[in-house]
Amino acid sequence: MNEYVALTLDLVGTFVFALTGALVAVRKRLDIFGTLVLAVATGLGGGLVRDVLIADVPPPGLTDWRYLLAAALAGVATFLWHPLVARWENLILTLDAAGLALFCVNGAVKASEAGLSVVPAALLGMITAVGGGMVRDVLANRVPVVLEAGTGWYAVPALAGATLAAIGHHYGWPTPLVLAPGMVVCFGWRILSMRLGWAPMQARGVE
């Protein structure tokens, strides 16, 4: 995949996820520093885990100033204009689904380019997509959204999208065919699960 396409996907996803982290921080009444910590952790967390696991060290998220700038801008904007950002929460949730789709596909492709086969590349794509949110929720003392009942499908759409991307890259498909199917599946599944109330099965008899 073209390096500029990969960088653009990463930066857009970083910014979007950082917005969700900053929103959680402001609602937890954290100060500007705490907001920036959650924004950066959410925006960069999944990518850092992926890069460490494929030995791309030091991770670009720490060496390329553009990643930190994207996350920091999202944090500062949310802290300063929280009422305006909060008014767009439905849009933020949609953007979060878009970020999930971007990260799962980009993570899978990067893992595949590092020499991993389809299955581990797909798993790393999913980790890239959900890792930052898990770090955010742990730092904010919440049950991670990816594990919480009633929040709809989250990790599974990311895994499905990552799997399609990993398969496409493995077989040398053109870049649009590597990216588009996985992003559409992940984004569509996540949005429909939120709009229609779809959720994974829960254990019966639990009060």
XYZ file of C-alpha atoms in Angstrom:
207
model
C 0.000 0.000 0.000
C 1.220 3.488 -0.828
C 2.940 5.029 2.200
C 1.008 8.281 1.876
C -2.317 6.452 1.859
C -1.260 4.492 4.959
C -0.119 7.671 6.728
C -3.367 9.481 5.913
C -5.480 6.602 7.226
C -3.405 6.474 10.400
C -3.578 10.221 11.073
C -7.324 10.490 10.437
C -7.988 7.473 12.653
C -5.708 8.876 15.355
C -7.554 12.201 15.391
C -11.002 10.609 15.509
C -10.141 8.195 18.306
C -8.407 10.971 20.239
C -11.664 12.963 20.126
C -13.506 10.117 21.844
C -10.792 9.867 24.491
C -10.905 13.593 25.159
C -14.709 13.513 25.488
C -14.456 10.814 28.155
C -11.779 12.836 29.967
C -13.807 16.043 30.050
C -16.877 14.194 31.310
C -14.719 12.678 34.052
C -13.791 16.279 34.963
C -10.099 15.803 34.222
C -7.893 18.867 33.723
C -6.186 19.788 30.451
C -3.240 17.488 31.142
C -5.507 14.546 31.923
C -7.539 15.264 28.800
C -4.413 15.254 26.661
C -3.232 12.002 28.254
C -6.506 10.246 27.447
C -6.642 11.747 23.957
C -3.103 10.619 23.130
C -3.550 7.193 24.741
C -6.756 6.600 22.782
C -5.410 7.870 19.493
C -2.059 6.098 19.614
C -2.592 3.104 21.909
C -3.633 0.499 19.356
C -0.997 1.496 16.828
C 1.777 1.431 19.425
C 0.836 -2.096 20.496
C 0.790 -3.248 16.871
C 4.151 -1.661 16.066
C 5.844 -3.154 19.108
C 4.476 -6.614 18.264
C 5.792 -6.469 14.690
C 9.119 -4.987 15.876
C 8.617 -1.629 14.142
C 10.509 0.184 16.871
C 10.683 2.888 17.892
C 7.028 3.130 16.851
C 6.149 5.873 14.343
C 3.521 7.070 16.806
C 6.359 8.234 19.050
C 8.916 9.318 16.456
C 6.665 11.088 13.933
C 5.435 14.416 15.341
C 2.322 14.318 13.154
C 0.743 11.534 15.210
C 1.206 13.341 18.508
C 0.012 16.593 16.936
C -3.189 14.991 15.601
C -4.018 13.505 19.003
C -3.080 16.689 20.886
C -5.193 18.886 18.600
C -8.207 16.651 19.200
C -7.617 16.833 22.960
C -7.216 20.623 23.090
C -10.206 21.256 20.807
C -12.448 19.028 22.910
C -11.262 20.595 26.178
C -11.797 24.170 24.962
C -15.045 23.640 23.052
C -16.575 20.681 24.860
C -20.223 21.860 24.654
C -19.917 22.191 20.884
C -18.164 18.839 20.483
C -20.646 17.114 22.809
C -23.514 18.471 20.702
C -22.075 16.455 17.845
C -21.914 13.221 19.840
C -23.865 11.234 17.261
C -21.392 12.433 14.675
C -18.516 11.480 16.994
C -19.929 7.960 17.352
C -20.157 7.728 13.571
C -16.588 8.986 13.267
C -15.535 6.449 15.898
C -16.998 3.711 13.685
C -15.084 5.203 10.767
C -11.895 5.244 12.851
C -12.494 1.620 13.769
C -12.756 0.769 10.078
C -9.661 2.772 9.162
C -7.500 1.302 11.900
C -8.532 -2.336 11.499
C -7.736 -2.285 7.782
C -4.544 -0.249 8.062
C -3.320 -2.358 10.985
C -3.922 -5.593 9.120
C -2.123 -4.338 6.022
C 0.882 -3.124 8.009
C 1.088 -6.451 9.843
C 0.838 -8.293 6.531
C 3.592 -6.122 5.053
C 5.743 -7.132 8.028
C 5.497 -10.739 6.872
C 2.652 -12.105 8.981
C 0.173 -14.544 7.481
C -3.547 -13.812 7.203
C -4.682 -14.907 10.674
C -2.102 -13.050 12.821
C -2.325 -10.019 10.525
C -6.106 -9.937 11.007
C -5.717 -10.235 14.778
C -3.227 -7.369 14.833
C -5.613 -5.309 12.720
C -8.318 -5.828 15.325
C -5.903 -4.967 18.158
C -4.933 -1.778 16.325
C -8.596 -0.791 16.099
C -9.705 -1.556 19.664
C -6.472 -1.121 21.633
C -6.648 2.635 22.111
C -10.231 2.497 23.348
C -9.348 -0.192 25.867
C -6.461 1.900 27.206
C -8.787 4.924 27.418
C -11.448 3.048 29.373
C -8.959 1.463 31.781
C -7.424 4.878 32.518
C -10.914 6.339 32.971
C -11.902 3.489 35.329
C -14.657 2.180 33.035
C -15.507 -1.233 31.683
C -13.960 -1.149 28.186
C -16.579 -0.545 25.510
C -15.235 -3.513 23.576
C -16.163 -5.809 26.493
C -19.311 -4.124 27.795
C -22.695 -5.671 27.134
C -25.245 -3.489 25.419
C -22.857 -1.318 23.402
C -23.312 -3.278 20.191
C -20.804 -5.152 18.107
C -17.340 -3.589 18.214
C -14.369 -5.956 18.120
C -15.992 -8.501 15.803
C -16.643 -5.971 12.995
C -13.035 -4.841 13.379
C -11.841 -8.444 13.083
C -14.032 -9.021 10.022
C -12.710 -5.902 8.303
C -9.126 -6.735 9.208
C -9.526 -10.269 7.871
C -10.738 -9.025 4.484
C -7.825 -6.582 4.283
C -5.292 -9.239 5.293
C -6.634 -11.645 2.664
C -6.575 -8.975 -0.029
C -3.020 -7.935 0.762
C -1.847 -11.547 1.013
C -3.100 -12.276 -2.498
C -1.802 -9.033 -3.960
C -5.103 -7.362 -4.777
C -5.043 -3.708 -5.932
C -5.028 -1.194 -3.071
C -8.716 -0.153 -3.438
C -9.802 -3.804 -3.221
C -7.603 -4.319 -0.175
C -8.998 -1.291 1.672
C -12.616 -0.798 0.600
C -14.303 -4.154 1.431
C -12.912 -4.348 4.959
C -13.728 -0.724 5.719
C -17.276 -1.037 4.394
C -17.951 -4.247 6.338
C -16.527 -2.926 9.608
C -18.166 0.506 9.378
C -21.520 -0.820 8.203
C -21.677 -3.548 10.851
C -20.770 -1.142 13.652
C -23.262 1.540 12.548
C -26.110 -0.930 12.098
C -25.435 -2.489 15.502
C -25.724 0.953 17.140
C -28.808 2.031 15.182
C -30.705 -1.263 15.427
C -29.585 -2.339 18.890
C -27.689 -5.427 17.750
C -25.450 -6.885 20.433
C -23.584 -10.136 21.098
C -25.412 -12.792 23.100
C -25.101 -12.470 26.867
C -25.067 -15.226 29.474
C -28.556 -16.215 30.590
C -29.758 -16.029 34.154
C -27.422 -13.201 35.152
C -29.070 -10.385 37.059
